[in-house]
Coordinates of C-alpha atoms in Angstrom, one line a residue:
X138 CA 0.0 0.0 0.0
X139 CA 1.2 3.3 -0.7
X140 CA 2.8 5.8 1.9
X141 CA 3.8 8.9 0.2
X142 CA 2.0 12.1 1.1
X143 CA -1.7 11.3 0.0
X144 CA -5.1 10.8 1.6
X145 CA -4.5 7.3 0.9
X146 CA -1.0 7.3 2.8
X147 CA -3.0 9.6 5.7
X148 CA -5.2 6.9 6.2
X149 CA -2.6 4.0 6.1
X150 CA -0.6 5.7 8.4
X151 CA -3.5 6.3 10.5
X152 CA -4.7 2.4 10.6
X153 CA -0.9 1.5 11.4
X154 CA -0.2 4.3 14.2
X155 CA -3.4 2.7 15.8
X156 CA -3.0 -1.1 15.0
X157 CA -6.2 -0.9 13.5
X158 CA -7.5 -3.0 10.7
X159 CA -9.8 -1.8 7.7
X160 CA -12.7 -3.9 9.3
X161 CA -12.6 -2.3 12.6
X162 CA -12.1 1.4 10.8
X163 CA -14.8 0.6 8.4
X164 CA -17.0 0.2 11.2
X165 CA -16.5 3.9 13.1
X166 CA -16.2 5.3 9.3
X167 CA -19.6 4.1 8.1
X168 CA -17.8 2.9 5.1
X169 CA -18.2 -0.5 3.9
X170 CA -15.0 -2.8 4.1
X171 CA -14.8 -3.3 0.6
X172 CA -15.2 0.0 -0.6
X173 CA -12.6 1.0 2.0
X174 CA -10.0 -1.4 0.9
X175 CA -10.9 -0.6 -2.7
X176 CA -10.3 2.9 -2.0
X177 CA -6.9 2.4 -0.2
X178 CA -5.8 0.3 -2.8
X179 CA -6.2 2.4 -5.5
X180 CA -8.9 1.0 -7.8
X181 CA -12.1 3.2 -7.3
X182 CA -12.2 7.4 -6.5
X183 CA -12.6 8.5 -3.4
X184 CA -15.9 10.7 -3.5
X185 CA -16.6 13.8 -1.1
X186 CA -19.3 12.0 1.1
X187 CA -16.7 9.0 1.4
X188 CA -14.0 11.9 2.4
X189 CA -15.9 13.5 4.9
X190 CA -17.3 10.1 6.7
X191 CA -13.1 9.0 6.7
X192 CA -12.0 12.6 8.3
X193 CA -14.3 12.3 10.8
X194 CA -13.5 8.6 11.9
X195 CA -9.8 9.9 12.1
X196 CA -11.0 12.7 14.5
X197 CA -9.6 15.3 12.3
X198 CA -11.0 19.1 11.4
X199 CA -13.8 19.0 8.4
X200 CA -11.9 19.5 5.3
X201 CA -8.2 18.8 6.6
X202 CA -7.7 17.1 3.8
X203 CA -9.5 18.9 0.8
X204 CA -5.7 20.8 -0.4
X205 CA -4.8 17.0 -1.1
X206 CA -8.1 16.1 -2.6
X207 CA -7.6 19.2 -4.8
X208 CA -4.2 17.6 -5.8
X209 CA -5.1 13.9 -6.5
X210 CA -8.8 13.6 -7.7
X211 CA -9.4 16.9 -9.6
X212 CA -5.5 18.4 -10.7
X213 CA -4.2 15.3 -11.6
X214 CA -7.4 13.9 -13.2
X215 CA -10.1 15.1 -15.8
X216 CA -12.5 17.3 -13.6
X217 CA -15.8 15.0 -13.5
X218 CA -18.4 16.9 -12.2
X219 CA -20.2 14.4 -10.1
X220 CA -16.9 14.6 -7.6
X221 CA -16.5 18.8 -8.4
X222 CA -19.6 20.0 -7.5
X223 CA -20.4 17.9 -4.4
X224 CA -16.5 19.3 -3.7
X225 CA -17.3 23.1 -4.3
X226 CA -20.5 22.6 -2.0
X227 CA -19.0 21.9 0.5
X228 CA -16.5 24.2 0.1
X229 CA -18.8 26.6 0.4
X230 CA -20.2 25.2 3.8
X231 CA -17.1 25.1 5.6
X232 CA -16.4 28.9 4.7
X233 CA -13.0 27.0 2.9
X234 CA -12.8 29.5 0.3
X235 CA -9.4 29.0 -0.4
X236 CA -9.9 25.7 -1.6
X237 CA -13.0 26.4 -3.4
X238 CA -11.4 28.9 -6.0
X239 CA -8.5 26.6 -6.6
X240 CA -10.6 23.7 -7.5
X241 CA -13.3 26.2 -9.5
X242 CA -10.1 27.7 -11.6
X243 CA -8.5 24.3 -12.7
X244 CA -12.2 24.0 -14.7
X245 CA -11.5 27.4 -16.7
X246 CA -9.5 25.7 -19.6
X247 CA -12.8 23.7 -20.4
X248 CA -15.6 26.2 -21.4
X249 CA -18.2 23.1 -20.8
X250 CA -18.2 23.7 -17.0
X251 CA -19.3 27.5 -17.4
X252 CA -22.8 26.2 -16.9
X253 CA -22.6 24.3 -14.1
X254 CA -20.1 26.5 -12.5
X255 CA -22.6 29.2 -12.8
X256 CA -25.5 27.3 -11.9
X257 CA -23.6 26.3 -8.1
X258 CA -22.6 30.2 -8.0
X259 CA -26.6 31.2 -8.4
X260 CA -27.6 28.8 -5.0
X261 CA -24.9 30.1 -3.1
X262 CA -26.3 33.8 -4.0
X263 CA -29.4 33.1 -3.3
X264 CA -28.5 31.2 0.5
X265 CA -26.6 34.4 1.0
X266 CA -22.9 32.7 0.6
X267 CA -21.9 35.8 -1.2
X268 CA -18.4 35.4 -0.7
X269 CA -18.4 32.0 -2.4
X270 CA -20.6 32.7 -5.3
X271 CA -18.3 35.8 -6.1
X272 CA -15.5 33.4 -6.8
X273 CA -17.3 31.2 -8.9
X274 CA -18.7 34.2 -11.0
X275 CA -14.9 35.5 -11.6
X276 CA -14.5 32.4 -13.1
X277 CA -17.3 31.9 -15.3
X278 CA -16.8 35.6 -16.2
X279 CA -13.0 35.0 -17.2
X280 CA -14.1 31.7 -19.3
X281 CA -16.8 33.8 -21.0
X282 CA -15.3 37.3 -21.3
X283 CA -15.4 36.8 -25.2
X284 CA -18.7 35.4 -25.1
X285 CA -21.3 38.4 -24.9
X286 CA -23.7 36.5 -23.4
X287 CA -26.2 37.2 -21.3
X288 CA -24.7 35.2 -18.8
X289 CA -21.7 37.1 -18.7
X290 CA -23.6 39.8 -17.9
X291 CA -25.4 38.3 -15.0
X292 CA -22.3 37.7 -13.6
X293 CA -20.9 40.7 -13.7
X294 CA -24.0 42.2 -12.2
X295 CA -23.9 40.0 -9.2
X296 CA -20.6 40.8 -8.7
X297 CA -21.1 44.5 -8.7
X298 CA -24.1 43.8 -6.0
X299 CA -21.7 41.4 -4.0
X300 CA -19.0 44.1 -3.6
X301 CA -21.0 47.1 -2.7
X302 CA -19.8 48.3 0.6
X303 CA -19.2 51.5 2.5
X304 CA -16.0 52.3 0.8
X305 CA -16.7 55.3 -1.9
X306 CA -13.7 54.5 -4.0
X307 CA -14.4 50.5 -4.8
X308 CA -18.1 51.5 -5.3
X309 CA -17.0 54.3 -8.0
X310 CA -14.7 51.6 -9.4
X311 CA -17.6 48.8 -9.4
X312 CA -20.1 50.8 -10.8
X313 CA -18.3 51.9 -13.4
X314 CA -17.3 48.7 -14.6
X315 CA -20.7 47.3 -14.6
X316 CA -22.7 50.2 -16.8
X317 CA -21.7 48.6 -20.0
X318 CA -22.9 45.2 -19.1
X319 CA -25.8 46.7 -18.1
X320 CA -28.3 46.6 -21.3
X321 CA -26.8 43.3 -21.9
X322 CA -28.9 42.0 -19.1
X323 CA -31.9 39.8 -19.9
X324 CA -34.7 42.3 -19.5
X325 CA -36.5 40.7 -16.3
X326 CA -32.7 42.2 -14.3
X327 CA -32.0 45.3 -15.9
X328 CA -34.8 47.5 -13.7
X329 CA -33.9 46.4 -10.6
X330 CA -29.9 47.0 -12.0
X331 CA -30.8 50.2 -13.0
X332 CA -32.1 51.2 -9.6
X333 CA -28.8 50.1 -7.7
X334 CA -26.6 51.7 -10.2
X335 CA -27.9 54.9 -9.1
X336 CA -28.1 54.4 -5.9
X337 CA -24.4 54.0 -5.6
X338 CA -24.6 57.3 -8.1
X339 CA -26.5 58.9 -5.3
X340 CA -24.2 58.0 -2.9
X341 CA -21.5 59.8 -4.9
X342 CA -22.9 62.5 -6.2
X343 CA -22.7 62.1 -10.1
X344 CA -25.9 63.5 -10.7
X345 CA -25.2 64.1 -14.5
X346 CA -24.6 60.3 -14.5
X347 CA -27.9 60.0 -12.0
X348 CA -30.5 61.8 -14.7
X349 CA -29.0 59.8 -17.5
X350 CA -29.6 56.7 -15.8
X351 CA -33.2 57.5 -14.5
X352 CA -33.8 58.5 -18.3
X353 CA -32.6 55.1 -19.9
X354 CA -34.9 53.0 -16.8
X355 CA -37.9 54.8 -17.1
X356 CA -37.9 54.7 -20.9
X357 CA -37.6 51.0 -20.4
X358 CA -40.1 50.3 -17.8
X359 CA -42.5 52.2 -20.1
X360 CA -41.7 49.6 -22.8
X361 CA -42.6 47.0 -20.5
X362 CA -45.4 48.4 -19.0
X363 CA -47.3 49.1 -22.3
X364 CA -46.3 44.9 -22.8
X365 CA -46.0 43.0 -19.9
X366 CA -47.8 44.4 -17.4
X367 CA -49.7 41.4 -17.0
X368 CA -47.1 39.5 -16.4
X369 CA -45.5 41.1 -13.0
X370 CA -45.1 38.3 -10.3
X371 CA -45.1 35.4 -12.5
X372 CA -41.0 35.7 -12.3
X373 CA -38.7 36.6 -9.2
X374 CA -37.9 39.7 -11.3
X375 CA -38.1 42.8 -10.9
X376 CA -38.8 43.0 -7.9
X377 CA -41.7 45.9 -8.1
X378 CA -44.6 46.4 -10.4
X379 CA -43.1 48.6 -13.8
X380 CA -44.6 51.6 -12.4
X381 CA -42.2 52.2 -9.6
X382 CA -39.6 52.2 -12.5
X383 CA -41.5 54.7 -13.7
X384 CA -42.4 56.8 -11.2
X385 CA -38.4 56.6 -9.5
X386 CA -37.4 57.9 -12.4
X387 CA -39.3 61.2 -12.4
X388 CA -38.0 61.1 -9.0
X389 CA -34.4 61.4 -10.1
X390 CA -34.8 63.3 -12.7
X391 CA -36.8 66.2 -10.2
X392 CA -33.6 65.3 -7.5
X393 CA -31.0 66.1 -10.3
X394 CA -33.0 69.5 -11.5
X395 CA -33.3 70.0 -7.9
X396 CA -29.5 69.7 -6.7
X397 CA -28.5 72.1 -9.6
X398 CA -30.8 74.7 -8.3
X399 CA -33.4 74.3 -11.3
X400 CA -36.5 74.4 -9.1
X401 CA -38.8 75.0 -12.0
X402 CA -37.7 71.2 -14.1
X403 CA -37.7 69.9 -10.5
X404 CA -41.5 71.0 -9.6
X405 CA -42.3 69.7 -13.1
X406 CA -41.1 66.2 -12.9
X407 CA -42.9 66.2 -9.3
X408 CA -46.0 66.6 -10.9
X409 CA -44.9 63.6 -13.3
X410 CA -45.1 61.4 -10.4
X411 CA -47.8 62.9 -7.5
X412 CA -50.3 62.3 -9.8
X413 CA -49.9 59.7 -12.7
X414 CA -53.2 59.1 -14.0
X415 CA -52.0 56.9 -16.7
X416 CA -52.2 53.9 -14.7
X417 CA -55.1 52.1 -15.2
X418 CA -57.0 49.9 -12.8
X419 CA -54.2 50.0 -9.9
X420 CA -53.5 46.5 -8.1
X421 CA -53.7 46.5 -4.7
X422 CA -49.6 46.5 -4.9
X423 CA -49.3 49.6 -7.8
X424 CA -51.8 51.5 -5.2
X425 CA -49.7 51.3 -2.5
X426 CA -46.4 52.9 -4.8
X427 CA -48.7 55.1 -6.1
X428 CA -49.5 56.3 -2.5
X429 CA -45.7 56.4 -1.7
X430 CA -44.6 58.6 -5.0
X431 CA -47.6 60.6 -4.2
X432 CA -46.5 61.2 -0.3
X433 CA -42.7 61.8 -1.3
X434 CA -43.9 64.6 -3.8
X435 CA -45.7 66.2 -1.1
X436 CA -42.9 65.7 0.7
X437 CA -40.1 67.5 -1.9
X438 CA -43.0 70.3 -2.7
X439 CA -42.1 71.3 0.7
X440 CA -38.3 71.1 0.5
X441 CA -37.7 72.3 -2.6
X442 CA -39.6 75.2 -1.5
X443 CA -37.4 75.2 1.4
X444 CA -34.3 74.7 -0.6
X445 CA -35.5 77.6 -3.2
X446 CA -35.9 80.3 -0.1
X447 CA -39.7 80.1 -0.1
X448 CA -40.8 81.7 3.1
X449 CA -43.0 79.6 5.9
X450 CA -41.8 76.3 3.9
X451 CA -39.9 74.8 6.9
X452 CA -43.3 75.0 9.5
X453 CA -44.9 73.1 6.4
X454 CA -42.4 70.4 6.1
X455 CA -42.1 69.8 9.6
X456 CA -45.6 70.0 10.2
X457 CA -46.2 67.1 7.0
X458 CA -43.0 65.0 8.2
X459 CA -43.9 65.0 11.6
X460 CA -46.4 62.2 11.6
X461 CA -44.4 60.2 9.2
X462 CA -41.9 58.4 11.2
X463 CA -39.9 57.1 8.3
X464 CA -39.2 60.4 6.5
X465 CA -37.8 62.7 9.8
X466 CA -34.3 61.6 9.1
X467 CA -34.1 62.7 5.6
X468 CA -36.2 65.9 6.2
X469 CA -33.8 66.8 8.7
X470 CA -31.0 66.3 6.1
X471 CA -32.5 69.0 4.2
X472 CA -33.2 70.8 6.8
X473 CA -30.0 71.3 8.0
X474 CA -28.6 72.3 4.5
X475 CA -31.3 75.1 4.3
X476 CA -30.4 76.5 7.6
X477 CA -27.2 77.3 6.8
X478 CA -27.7 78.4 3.6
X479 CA -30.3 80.6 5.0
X480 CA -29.3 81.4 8.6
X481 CA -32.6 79.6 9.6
X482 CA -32.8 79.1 13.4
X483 CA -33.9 75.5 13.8
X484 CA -32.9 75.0 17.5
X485 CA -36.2 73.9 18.8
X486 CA -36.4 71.3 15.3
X487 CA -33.0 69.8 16.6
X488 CA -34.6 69.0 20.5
X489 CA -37.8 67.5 19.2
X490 CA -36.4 65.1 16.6
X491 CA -32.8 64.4 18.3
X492 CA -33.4 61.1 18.5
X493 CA -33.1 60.8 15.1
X494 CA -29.5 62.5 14.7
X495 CA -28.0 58.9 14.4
X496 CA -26.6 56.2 11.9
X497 CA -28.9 53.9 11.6
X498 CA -31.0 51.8 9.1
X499 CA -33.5 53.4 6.9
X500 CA -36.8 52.0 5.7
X501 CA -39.5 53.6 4.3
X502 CA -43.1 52.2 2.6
X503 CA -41.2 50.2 0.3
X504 CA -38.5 48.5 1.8
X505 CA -35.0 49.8 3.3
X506 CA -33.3 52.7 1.8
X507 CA -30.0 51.7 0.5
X508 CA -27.1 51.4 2.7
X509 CA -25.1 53.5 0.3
X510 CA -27.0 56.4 0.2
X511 CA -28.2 56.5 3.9
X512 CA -24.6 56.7 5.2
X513 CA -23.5 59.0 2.7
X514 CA -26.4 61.2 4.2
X515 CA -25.9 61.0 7.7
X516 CA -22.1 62.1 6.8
X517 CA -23.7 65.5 5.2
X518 CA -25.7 66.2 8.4
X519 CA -23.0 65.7 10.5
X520 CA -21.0 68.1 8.6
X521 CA -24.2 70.7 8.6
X522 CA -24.8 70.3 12.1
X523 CA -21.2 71.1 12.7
X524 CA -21.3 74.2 10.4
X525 CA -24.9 74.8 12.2
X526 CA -23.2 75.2 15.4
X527 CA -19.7 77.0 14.1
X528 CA -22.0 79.9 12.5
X529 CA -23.3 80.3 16.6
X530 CA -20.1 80.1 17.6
X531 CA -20.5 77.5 19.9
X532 CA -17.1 76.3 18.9
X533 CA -16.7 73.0 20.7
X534 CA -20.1 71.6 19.8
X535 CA -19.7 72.7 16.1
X536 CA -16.1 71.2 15.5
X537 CA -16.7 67.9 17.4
X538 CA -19.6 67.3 15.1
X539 CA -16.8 68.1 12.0
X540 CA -14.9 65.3 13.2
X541 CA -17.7 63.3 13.5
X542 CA -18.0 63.6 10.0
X543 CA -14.3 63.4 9.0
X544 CA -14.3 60.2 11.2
X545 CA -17.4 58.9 8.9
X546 CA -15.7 60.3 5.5
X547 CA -12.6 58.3 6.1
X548 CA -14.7 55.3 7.0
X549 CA -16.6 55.7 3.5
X550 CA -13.3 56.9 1.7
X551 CA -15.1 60.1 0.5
X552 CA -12.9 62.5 -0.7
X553 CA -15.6 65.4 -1.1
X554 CA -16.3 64.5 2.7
X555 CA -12.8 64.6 4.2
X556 CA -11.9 67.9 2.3
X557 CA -15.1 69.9 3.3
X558 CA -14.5 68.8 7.0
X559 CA -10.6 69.3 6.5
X560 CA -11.5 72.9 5.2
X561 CA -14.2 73.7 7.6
X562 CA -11.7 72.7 10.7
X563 CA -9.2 74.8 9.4
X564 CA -11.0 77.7 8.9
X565 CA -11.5 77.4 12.4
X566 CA -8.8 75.4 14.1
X567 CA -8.0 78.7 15.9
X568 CA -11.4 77.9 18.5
X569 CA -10.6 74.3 18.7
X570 CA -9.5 72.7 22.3
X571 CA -6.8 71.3 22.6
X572 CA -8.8 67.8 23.2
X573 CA -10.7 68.3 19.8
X574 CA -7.3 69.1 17.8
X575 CA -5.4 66.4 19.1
X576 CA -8.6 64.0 17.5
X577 CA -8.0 65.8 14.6
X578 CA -4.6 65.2 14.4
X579 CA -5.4 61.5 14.9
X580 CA -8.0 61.5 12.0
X581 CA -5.0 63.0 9.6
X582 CA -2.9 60.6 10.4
X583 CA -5.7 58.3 8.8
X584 CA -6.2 60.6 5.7
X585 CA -2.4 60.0 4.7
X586 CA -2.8 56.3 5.4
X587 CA -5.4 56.7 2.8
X588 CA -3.2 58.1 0.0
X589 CA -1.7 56.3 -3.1
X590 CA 1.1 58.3 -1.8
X591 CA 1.0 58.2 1.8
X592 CA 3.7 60.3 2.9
X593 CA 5.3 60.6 6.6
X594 CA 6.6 64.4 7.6
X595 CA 10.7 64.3 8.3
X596 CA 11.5 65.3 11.5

């Protein structure tokens, strides 16, 4: 019998170390005999569930030896799937990813295994084994990157969902490398695509890049509203009824008009969505959007007034958000732009609704507002609050809520975010503590760690 450094030597070595016969191991394995002795002799493959039973008879850790079992029964043999996938499953399970994208890359030579490789990477996505399933789709994306396919495409989409995160940069970097793959969707993804695209748009403040992408969704949800309308919820996608497609993208198109200071385009494309009366015979579902879109324009009639200078618009939209739970946080937002813009004194707005001054999840009627976007917010308030409180010269108050936004700009890597608290702090460094500037000093430090060319001053 062999001896050399295998799983078959492993187990000889074992039975010898522990004067035990293949009978007597066969028995705490759950193996049969034969199929043991067959195994250790060479003449039949070793399968995963045969693997598994043997480490655990041995007392060993799940998957000690799945680097060998790389080596002998996928390397050094023509990749049979009926081994592979059980292989990459469990993988998978055992958070061995390591292992996983070895075996998955020694398929890419053979184009035939794109299928199935994709097929395993779609469960693990959907059991929420992201990690895993991004591996997979790297390698069915490198086997098919001269393919075109629709496939291709999908996989490139799930990995720009997997990787969204609170770092700025990497989501600038994903994004961008998704938006050509984008049309190239089968139609049944591309609106609920569309919709995270700009999102992470929103969260960076492209909004030339934001109105172009609203424009290309909603003329494609009116396509397949006038169409398939009839056939929302026979598939898992998209996720809402067309309308909201619709109807979001008026939305972006008024927030885009809006945040260049074109109040008139902005009030126009509200109207598009308060009151669409193109919809027909409402489900109970397009009702309740339709209620939603119909609230938020109410809602942005009121700040846009606000953000336009109209006088007695902030008692309106505090009186309309105050019984709407979900929208305080992002009223407040706008809020606190508008009082510094405007020198509003909003003291008394700031002590009823201070419980909602912190990072947390969003939701509104809909579902939960994206992560992105409601970080990226709560940054931006921090930095008006601090402002807020600089212009009242209550020094201490206004630059610890500066840093409290520098500290949540270098978390997010957001360049606009660390410069606008970096030049707000100086402009005032001369009323800091000496507490506050030496947590400034510390959140520098962090900045330069940040750059491509992080520097260290020479003593």
């Amino acid at each position: 019998m062999e001896t050399t450094a295998t799983i078959r030597g492993e187990i000889v070595r074992y039975l010898q170390n522990h004067r035990m016969t293949i009978n007597q191991f066969a028995r705490i394995s759950g193996i049969n005999s034969g199929t043991l002795s067959n195994i250790l002799n060479g003449n039949r493959p070793m399968s995963m569930h045969q693997l598994d039973r043997i480490t655990e008879g041995m007392g060993l850790e799940e998957g000690h030896f799945y680097e060998l079992y790389i080596t002998e029964s996928i390397f050094h043999t023509t990749p049979d799937w009926r081994r592979l996938g059980p292989f990459l499953e469990r993988c998978a399970e055992l958070d061995k990813l390591d292992c996983l994208h070895k075996a998955a890359r020694m398929t890419m030579e053979n184009i035939n295994y794109a299928p199935m490789l994709f097929d395993m990477a779609e469960t693990l996505f959907n059991e929420e084994k992201r990690e895993a399933a991004a591996l997979l789709y790297e390698c069915v994306a490198e086997c098919e990157k001269f393919q075109y396919s629709e496939r291709l495409a999908l996989c490139q989409y799930r990995l720009f969902v997997i990787g969204l995160g609170e770092n700025q940069e990497e989501n600038l970097q994903k994004a961008v490398y998704f938006e050509p793959y984008i049309d190239r969707l089968d139609d049944m993804y591309q609106l609920d695509a569309y919709v995270k695209l700009i999102n992470v748009n929103i969260s960076l403040q492209r909004w030339d890049k934001i109105e172009a992408l609203g424009k290309r969704m909603g003329h494609k949800a009116k396509i397949h509203y006038q169409q398939n309308r009839n056939i929302f919820g026979a598939y898992e996608y998209p996720k809402k009824p067309f309308i909201f497609y619709i109807l979001y993208s008026y939305l972006i198109q008024a927030s885009s008009h809006q945040e260049r200071g074109d109040y008139d385009n902005a009030f126009y494309y509200v109207s598009l969505y308060e009151n669409p009366d193109w919809i027909n015979k409402p489900s109970e579902e397009e009702s309740l959007i339709m209620e939603q879109f119909k609230e938020w324009a109410e809602a942005n009639r009121y700040m846009y007034g606000l953000m336009s200078g109209q006088p007695d618009a902030l008692n309106r939209y505090v009186d309309y958000v105050d019984s709407r739970e979900d929208e305080i946080f992002l009223a407040l937002c706008n809020i606190m732009i508008a009082a510094n813009r405007y020198q509003l004194h909003i003291d008394h707005i700031l002590d009823r609704y201070k419980e909602h001054l912190v990072f947390k999840e969003r939701q509104n009627q809909l579902g939960k507002v994206n992560d992105q976007v409601t970080i990226n917010r709560y940054t931006r308030l921090l930095a008006e609050l601090g402002i807020y409180y600089l212009n009242a010269k209550q020094y201490d108050r206004g630059l610890s809520y500066i840093l409290d936004s520098l500290e949540y700009s270098i978390r997010i890597k957001s360049d606009n975010g660390m410069l606008r608290c970096m030049g707000i702090f100086e402009q005032f460094r001369q009323y800091a503590s000496e507490e506050i500037q030496k947590r400034y000093n510390e959140f520098i430090r962090d900045v330069q760690k940040l750059s491509v060319y992080a520097w260290s001053p020479l003593v």
